[in-house]
Coordinates of N, CA and C and ligand atoms in Angstrom, one line a residue:
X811 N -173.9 -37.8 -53.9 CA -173.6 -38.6 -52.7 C -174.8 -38.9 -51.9
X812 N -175.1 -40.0 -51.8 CA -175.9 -40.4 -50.5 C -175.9 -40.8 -49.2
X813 N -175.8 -40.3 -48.2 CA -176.3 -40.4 -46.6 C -177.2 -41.7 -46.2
X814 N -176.8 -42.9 -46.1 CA -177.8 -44.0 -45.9 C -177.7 -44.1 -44.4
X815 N -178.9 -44.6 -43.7 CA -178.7 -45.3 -42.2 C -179.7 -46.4 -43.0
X816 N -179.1 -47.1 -42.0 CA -180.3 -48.7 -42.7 C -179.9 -49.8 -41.3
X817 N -180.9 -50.0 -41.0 CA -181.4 -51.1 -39.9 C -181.0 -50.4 -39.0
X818 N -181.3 -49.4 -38.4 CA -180.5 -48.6 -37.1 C -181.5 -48.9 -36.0
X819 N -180.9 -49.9 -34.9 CA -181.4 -50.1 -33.2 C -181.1 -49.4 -32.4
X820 N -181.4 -48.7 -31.6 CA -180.8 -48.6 -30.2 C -182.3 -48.1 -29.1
X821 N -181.5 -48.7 -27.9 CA -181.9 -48.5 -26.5 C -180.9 -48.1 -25.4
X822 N -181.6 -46.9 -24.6 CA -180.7 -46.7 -24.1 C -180.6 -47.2 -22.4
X823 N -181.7 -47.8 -22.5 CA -182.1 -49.1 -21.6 C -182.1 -50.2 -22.1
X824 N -182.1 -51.2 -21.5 CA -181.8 -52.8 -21.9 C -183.7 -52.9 -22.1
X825 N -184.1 -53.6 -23.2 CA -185.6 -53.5 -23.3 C -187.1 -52.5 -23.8
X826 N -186.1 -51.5 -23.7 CA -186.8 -50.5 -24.1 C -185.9 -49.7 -25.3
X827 N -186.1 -50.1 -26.4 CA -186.0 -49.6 -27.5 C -186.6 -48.5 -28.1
X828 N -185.8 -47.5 -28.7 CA -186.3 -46.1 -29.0 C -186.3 -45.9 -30.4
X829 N -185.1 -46.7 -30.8 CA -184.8 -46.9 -32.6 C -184.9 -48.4 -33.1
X830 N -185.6 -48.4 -34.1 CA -186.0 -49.8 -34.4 C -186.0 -49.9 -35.8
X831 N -185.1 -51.0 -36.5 CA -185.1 -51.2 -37.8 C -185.2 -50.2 -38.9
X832 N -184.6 -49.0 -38.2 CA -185.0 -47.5 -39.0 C -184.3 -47.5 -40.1
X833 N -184.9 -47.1 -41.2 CA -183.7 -46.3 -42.4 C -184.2 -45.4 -42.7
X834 N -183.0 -44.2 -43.4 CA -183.2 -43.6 -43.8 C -182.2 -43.2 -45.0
X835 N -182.1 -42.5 -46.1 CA -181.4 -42.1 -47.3 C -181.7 -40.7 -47.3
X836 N -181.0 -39.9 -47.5 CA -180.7 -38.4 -47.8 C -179.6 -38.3 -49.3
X837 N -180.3 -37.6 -50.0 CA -178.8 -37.2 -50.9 C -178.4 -36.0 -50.9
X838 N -177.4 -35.6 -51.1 CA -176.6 -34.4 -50.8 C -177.5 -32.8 -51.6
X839 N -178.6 -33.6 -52.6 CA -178.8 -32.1 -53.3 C -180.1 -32.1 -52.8
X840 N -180.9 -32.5 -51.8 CA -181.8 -32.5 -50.9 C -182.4 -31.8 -49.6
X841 N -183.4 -31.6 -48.7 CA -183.6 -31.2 -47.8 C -184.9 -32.1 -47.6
X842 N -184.0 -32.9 -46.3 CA -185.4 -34.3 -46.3 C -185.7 -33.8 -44.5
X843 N -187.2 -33.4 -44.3 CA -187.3 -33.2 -43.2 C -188.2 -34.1 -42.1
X844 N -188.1 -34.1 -41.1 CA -188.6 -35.1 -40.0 C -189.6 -34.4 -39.2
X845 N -190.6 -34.9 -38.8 CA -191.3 -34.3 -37.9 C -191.6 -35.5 -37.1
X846 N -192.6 -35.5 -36.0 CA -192.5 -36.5 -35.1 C -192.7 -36.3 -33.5
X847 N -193.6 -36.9 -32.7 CA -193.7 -36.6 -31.7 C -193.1 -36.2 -30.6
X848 N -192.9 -35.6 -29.6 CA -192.0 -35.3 -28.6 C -191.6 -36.4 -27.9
X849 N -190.3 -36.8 -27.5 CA -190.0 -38.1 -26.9 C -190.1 -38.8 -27.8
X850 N -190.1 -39.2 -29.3 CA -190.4 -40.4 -30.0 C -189.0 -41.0 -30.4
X851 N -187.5 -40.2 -30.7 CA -186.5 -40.7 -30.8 C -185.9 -40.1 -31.8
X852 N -186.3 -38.7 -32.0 CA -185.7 -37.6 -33.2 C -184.3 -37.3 -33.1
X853 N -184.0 -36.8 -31.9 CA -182.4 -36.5 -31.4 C -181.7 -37.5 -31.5
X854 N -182.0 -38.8 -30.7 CA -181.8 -39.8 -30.7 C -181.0 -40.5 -32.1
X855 N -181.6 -40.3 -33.0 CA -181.6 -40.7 -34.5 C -180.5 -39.6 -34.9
X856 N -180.6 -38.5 -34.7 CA -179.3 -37.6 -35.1 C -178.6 -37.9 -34.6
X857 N -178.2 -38.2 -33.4 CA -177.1 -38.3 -32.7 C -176.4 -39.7 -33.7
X858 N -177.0 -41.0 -33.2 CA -176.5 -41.5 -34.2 C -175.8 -41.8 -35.6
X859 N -176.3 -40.8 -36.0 CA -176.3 -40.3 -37.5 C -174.9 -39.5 -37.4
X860 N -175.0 -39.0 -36.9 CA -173.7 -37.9 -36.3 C -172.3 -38.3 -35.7
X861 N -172.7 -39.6 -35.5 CA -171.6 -40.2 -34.7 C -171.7 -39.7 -33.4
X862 N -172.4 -39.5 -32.5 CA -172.4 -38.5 -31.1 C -172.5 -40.2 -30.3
X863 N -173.6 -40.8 -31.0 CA -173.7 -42.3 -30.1 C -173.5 -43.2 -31.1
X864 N -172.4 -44.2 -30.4 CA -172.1 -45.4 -31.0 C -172.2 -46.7 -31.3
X865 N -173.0 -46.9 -29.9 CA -173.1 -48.4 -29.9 C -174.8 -49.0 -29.8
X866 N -175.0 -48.4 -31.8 CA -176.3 -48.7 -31.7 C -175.7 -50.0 -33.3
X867 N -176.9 -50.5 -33.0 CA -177.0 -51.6 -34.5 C -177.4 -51.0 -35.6
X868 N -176.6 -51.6 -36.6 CA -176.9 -50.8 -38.1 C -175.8 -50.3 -38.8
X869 N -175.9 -49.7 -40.1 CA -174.9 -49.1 -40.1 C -175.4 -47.8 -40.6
X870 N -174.2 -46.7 -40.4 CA -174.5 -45.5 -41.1 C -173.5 -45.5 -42.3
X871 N -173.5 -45.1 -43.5 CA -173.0 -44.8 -44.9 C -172.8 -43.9 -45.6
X872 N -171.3 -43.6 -46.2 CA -171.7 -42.5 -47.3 C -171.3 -43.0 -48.6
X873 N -172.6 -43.2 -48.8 CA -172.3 -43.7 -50.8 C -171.9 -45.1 -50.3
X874 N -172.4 -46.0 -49.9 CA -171.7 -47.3 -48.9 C -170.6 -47.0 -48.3
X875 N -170.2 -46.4 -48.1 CA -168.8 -46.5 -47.1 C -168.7 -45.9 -45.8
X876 N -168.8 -47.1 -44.7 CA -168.6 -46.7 -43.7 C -167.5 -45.7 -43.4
X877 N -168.3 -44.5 -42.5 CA -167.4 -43.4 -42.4 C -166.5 -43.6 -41.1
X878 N -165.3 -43.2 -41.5 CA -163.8 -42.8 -40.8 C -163.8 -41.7 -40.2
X879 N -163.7 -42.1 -38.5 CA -164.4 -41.3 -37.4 C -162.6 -40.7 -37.0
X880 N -161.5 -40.9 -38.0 CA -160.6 -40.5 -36.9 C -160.7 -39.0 -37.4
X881 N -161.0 -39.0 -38.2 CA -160.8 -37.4 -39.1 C -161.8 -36.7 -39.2
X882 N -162.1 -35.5 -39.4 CA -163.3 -34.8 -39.2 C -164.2 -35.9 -39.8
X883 N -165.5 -35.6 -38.6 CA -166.9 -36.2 -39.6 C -167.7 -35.6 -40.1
X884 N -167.8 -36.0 -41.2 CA -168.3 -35.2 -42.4 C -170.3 -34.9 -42.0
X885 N -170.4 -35.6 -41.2 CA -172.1 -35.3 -41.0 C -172.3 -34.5 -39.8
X886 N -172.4 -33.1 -40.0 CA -172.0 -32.3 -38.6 C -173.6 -31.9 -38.1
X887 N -173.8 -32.6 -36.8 CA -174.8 -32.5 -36.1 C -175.0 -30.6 -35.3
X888 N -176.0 -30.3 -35.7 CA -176.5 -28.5 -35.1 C -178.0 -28.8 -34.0
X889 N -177.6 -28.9 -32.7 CA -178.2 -28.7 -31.8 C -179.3 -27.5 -31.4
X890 N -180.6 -27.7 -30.7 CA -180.9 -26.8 -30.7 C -180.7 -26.0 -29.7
X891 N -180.2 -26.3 -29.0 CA -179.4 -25.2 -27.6 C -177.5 -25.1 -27.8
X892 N -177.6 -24.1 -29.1 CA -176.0 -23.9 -29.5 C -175.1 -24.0 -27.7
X893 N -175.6 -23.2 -26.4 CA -174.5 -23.0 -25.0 C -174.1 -24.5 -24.9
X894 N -175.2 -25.3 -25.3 CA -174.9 -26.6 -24.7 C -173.1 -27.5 -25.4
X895 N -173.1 -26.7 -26.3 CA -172.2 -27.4 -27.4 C -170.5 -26.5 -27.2
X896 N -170.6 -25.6 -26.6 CA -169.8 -24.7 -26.8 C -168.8 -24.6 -25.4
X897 N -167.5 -24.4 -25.5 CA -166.5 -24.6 -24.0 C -166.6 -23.1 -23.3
X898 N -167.2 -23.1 -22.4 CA -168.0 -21.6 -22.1 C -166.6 -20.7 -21.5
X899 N -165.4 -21.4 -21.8 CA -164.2 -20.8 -21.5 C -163.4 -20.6 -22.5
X900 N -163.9 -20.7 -24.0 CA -163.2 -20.2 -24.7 C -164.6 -18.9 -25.6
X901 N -163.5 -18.2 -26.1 CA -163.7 -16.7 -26.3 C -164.8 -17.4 -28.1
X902 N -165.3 -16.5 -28.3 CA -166.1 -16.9 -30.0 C -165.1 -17.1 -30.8
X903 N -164.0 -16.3 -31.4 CA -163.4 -16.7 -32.1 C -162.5 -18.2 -31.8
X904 N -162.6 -18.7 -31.2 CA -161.5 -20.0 -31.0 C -163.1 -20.8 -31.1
X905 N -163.9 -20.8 -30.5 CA -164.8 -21.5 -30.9 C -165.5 -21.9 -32.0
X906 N -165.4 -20.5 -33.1 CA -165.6 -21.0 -34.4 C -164.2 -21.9 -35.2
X907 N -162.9 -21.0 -34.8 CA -161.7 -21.4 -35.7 C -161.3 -23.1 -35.3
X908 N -162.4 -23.6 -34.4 CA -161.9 -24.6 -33.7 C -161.9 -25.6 -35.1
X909 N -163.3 -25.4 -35.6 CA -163.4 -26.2 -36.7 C -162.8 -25.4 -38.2
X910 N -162.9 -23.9 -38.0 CA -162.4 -23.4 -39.4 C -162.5 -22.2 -39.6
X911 N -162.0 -21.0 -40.5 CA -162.2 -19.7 -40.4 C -163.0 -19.8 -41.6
X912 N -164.0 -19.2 -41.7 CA -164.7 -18.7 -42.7 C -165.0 -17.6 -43.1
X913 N -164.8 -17.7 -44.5 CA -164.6 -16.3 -45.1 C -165.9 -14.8 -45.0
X914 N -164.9 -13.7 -44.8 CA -165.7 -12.6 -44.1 C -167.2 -12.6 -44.8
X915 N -167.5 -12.9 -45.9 CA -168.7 -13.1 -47.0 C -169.2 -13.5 -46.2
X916 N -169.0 -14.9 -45.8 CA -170.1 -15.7 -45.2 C -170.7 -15.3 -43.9
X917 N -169.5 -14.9 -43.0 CA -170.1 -14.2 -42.1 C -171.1 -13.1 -42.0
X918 N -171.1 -12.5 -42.9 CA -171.7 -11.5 -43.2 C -173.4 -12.2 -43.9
X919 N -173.6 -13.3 -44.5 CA -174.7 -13.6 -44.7 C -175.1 -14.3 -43.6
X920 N -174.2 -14.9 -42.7 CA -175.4 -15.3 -41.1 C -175.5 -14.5 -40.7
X921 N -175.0 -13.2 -41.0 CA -175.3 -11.8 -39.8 C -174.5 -11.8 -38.4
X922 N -173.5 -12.3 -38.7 CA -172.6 -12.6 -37.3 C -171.6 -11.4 -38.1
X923 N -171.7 -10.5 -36.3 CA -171.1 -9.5 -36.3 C -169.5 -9.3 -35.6
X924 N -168.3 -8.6 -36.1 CA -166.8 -9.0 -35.8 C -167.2 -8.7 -34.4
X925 N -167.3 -7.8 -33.8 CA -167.3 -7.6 -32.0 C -167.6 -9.0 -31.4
X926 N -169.0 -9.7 -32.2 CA -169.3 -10.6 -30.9 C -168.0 -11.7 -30.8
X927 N -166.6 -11.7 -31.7 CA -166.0 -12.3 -31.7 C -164.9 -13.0 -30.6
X928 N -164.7 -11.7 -29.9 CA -164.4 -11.5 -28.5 C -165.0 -11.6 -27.5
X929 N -166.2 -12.1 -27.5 CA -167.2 -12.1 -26.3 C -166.8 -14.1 -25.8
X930 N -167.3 -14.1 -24.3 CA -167.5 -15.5 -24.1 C -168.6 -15.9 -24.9
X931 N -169.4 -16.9 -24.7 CA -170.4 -17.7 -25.1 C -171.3 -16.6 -24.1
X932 N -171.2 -16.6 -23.1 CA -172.9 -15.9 -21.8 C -172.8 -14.9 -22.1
X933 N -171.9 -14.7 -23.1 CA -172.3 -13.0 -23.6 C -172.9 -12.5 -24.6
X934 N -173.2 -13.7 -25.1 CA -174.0 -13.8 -26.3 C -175.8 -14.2 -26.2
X935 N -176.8 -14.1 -27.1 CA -177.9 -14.8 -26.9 C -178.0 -16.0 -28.0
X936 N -179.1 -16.4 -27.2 CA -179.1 -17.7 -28.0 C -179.2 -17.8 -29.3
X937 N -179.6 -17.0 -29.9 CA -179.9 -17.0 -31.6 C -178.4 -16.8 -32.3
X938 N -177.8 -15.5 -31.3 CA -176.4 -15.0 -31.7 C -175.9 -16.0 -31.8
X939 N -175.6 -17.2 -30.8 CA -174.9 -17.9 -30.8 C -175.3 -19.3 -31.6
X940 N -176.6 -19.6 -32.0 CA -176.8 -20.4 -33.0 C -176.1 -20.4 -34.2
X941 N -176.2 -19.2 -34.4 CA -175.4 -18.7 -35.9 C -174.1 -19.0 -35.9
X942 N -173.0 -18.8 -34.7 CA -171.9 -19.4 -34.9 C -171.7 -21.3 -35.3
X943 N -172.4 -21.8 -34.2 CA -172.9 -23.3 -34.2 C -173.2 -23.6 -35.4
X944 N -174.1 -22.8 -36.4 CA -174.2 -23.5 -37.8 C -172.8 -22.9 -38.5
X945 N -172.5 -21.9 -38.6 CA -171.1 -21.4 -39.2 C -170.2 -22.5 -39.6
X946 N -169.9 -23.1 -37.6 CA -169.2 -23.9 -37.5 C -168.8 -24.7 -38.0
X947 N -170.4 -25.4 -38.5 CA -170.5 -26.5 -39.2 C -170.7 -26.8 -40.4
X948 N -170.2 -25.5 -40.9 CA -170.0 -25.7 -42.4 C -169.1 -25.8 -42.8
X949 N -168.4 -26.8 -42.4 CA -166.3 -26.8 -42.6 C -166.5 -27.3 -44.3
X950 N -165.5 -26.9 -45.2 CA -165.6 -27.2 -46.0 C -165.4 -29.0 -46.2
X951 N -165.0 -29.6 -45.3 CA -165.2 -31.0 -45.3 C -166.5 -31.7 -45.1
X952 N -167.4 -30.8 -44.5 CA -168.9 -31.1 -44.3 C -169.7 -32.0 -45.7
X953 N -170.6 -33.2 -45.3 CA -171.2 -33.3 -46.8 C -173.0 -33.3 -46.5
X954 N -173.0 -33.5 -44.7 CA -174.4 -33.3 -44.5 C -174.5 -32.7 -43.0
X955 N -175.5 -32.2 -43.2 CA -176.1 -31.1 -41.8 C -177.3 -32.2 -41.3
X956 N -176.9 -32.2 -40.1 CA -178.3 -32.4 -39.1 C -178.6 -31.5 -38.3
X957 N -179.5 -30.6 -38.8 CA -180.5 -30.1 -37.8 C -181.6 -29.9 -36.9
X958 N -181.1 -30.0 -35.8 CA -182.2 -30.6 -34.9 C -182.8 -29.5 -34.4
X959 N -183.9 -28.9 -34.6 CA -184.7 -27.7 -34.1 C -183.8 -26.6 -33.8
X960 N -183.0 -26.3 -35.0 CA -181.9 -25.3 -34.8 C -182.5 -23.8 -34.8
X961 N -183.9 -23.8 -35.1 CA -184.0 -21.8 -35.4 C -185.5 -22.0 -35.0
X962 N -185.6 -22.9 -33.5 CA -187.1 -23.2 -32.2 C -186.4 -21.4 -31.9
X963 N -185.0 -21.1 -31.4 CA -185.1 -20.1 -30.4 C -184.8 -18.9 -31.2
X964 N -185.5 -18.4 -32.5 CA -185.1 -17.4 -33.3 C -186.2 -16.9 -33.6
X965 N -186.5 -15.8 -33.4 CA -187.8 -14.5 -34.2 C -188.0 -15.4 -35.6
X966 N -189.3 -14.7 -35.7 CA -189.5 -15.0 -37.3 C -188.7 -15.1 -38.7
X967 N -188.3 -13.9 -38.7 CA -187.5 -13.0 -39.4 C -186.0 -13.1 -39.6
X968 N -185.4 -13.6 -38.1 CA -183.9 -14.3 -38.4 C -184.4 -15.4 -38.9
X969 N -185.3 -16.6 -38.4 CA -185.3 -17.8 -38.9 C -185.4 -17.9 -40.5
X970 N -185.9 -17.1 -40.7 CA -186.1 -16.8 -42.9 C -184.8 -16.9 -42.9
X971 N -183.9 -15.5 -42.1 CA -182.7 -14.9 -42.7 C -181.4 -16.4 -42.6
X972 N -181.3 -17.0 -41.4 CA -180.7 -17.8 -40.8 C -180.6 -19.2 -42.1
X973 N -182.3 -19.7 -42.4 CA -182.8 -20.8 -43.4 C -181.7 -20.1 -44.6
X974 N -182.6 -18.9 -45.1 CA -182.1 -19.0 -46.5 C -180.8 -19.1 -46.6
X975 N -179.9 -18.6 -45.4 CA -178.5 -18.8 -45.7 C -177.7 -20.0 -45.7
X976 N -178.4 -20.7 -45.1 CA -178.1 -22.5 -45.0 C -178.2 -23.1 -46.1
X977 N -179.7 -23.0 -46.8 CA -180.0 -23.4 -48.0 C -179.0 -22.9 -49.0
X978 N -178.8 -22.0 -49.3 CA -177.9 -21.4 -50.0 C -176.6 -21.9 -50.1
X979 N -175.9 -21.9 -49.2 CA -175.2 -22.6 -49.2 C -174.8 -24.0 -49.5
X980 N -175.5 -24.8 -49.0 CA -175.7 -26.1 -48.8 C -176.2 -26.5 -50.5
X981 N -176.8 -25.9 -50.8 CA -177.2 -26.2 -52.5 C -175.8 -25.7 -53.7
X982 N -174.7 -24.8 -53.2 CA -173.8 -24.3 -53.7 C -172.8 -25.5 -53.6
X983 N -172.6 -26.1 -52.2 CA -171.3 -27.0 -52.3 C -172.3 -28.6 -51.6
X984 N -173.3 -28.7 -52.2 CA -173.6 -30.3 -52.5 C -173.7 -30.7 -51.1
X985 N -174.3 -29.5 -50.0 CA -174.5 -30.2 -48.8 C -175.8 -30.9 -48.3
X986 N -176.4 -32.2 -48.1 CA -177.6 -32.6 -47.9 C -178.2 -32.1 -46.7
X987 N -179.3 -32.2 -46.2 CA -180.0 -31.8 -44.6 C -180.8 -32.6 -44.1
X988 N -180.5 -32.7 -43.3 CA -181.7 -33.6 -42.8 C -181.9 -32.7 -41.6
X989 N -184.0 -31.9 -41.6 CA -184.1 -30.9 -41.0 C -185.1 -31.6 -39.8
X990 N -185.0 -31.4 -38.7 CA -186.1 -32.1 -37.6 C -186.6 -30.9 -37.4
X991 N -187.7 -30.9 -37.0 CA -188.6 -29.5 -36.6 C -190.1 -30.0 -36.3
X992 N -190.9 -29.3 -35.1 CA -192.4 -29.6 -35.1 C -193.0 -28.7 -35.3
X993 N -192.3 -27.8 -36.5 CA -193.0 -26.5 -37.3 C -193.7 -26.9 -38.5
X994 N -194.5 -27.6 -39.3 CA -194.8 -28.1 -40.6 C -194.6 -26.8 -41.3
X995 N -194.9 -25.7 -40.8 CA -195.4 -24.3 -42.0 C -193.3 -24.8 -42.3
X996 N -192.6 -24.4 -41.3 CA -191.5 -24.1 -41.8 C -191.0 -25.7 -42.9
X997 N -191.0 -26.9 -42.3 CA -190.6 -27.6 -42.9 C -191.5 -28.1 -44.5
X998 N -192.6 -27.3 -44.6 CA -193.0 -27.4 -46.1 C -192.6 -26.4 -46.8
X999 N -191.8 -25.3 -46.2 CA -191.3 -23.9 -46.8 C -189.7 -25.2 -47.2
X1000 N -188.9 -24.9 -46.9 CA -187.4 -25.7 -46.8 C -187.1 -26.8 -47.4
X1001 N -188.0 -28.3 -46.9 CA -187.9 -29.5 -47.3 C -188.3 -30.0 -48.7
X1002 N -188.0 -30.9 -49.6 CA -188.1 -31.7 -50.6 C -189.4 -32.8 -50.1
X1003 N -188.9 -33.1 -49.3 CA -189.7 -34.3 -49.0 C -189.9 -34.2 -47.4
X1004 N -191.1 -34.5 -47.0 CA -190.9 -34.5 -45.4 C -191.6 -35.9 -44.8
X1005 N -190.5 -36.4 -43.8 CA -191.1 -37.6 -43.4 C -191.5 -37.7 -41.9
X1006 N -192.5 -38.9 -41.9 CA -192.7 -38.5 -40.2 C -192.1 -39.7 -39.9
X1007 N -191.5 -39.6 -38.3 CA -190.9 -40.2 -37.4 C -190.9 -41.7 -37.2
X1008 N -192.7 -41.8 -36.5 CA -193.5 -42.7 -36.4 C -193.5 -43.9 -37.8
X1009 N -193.7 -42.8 -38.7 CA -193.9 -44.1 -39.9 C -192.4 -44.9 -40.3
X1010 N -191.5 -44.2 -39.7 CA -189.4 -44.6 -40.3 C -189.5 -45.9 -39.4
X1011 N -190.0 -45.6 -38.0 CA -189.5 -46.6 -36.8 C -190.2 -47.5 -36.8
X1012 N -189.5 -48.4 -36.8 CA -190.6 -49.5 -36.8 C -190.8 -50.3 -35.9
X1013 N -191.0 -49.5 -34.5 CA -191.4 -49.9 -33.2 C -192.1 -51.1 -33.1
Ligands
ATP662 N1 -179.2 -40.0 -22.5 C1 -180.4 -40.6 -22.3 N2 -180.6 -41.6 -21.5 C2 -181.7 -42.2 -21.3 N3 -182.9 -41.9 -22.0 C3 -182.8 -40.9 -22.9 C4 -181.5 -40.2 -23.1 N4 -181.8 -39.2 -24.0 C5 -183.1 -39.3 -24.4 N5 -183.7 -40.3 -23.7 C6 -185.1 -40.8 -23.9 O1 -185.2 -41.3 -25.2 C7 -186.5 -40.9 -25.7 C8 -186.3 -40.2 -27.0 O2 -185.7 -39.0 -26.8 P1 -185.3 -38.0 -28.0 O3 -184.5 -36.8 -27.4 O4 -184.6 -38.7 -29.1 O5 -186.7 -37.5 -28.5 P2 -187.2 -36.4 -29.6 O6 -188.1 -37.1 -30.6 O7 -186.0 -35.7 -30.1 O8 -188.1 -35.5 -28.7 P3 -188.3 -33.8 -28.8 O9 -189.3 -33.7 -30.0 O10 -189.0 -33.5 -27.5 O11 -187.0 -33.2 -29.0 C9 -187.2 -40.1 -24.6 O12 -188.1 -40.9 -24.0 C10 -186.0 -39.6 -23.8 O13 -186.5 -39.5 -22.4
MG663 MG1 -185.3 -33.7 -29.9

């Protein structure tokens, strides 16, 4: 399966355009990574991609087929500030089961531990709580991950542990990635192919 965006505009001012005539293709047995200057329109382009913003020009595709927003969307966007994403009133477990229970195995390879299950969100730290965030978004209806600077706020050593478990997965059930990051060491460790920003947009 292929991930297409092709001709993608948007501004989020009238005149000042951030995305311009962009494409991009991802295939599902891939890891195609982005790098790119700060402020240049990285999130921007995920969000998109993601369905988070709508009313940009272009289309996005899977395998040509405009995707069906009433039912889960299969291209699940991972932020890099997991609190920002999360209802700080519901307890961890409803927050993961929101999208799906996943099996005790896998928990056990993000290193997400049963206690923090019962905690709010401010009870957790930020890394703890990344790991639910990607969990999350591995619903078995998933066919592509966007990650946007998801393991900026992780030690060295989770971010290995955190990667490999993604990859792992994602290579087991045919999930593509499209990884943003302004880490090159990491994104030449992970990625297939790595693209820059500046050269997609055609500002
Ligand atoms: N909701 C918004 N309303 C107006 N402007 C926005 C909004 N979100 C982002 N921008 C602007 O759009 C531009 C692109 O932002 P974006 O977050 O996509 O950049 P980025 O490439 O992800 O940067 P970084 O590497 O710092 O994460 C920036 O100039 C930003 O200020
Ligand atoms: Mg960004």
């Amino acid at each position: 399966m292929y991930l297409n965006a092709n001709n993608i505009s948007y501004a989020y001012k009238k005149n000042k355009p951030i995305l311009k005539n962009l494409s991009i293709s991802i295939p599902d047995n891939k890891v195609i990574g982005l790098m790119g200057d700060s402020g240049s329109g990285k999130s921007t382009l995920c969000k998109v991609i993601s369905g988070y913003i709508k009313n940009y020009t272009g289309t996005v595709t899977l395998d040509n087929n405009l995707i069906e927003t009433k039912d889960f969307y299969p291209i699940q966007l991972i932020f890099q500030h997991p609190e920002k994403t999360m209802n700080p009133k519901w307890k961890m477990h409803k927050v993961l089961s929101e999208s799906w229970n996943p099996p005790q195995e896998l928990m056990d390879t993000f290193g997400l531990k049963d206690n923090w299950l019962g905690r709010w969100p401010n009870e957790l730290s930020g890394g703890e709580l990344q790991r639910f965030s990607i969990l999350r978004a591995l619903n078995p209806k998933t066919k592509f991950i966007i990650a946007d600077e998801i393991s900026t706020m992780l030690d060295a050593v989770t971010q290995v542990q955190i990667w490999d478990a993604l990859l792992d997965y994602c290579k087991q059930n045919k999930i593509g990635i499209l990884a943003v990051s302004h880490d090159k060491e990491l994104l030449e460790v992970i990625a297939d192919d790595i693209l820059l920003f500046n050269e997609i947009n055609k500002l």
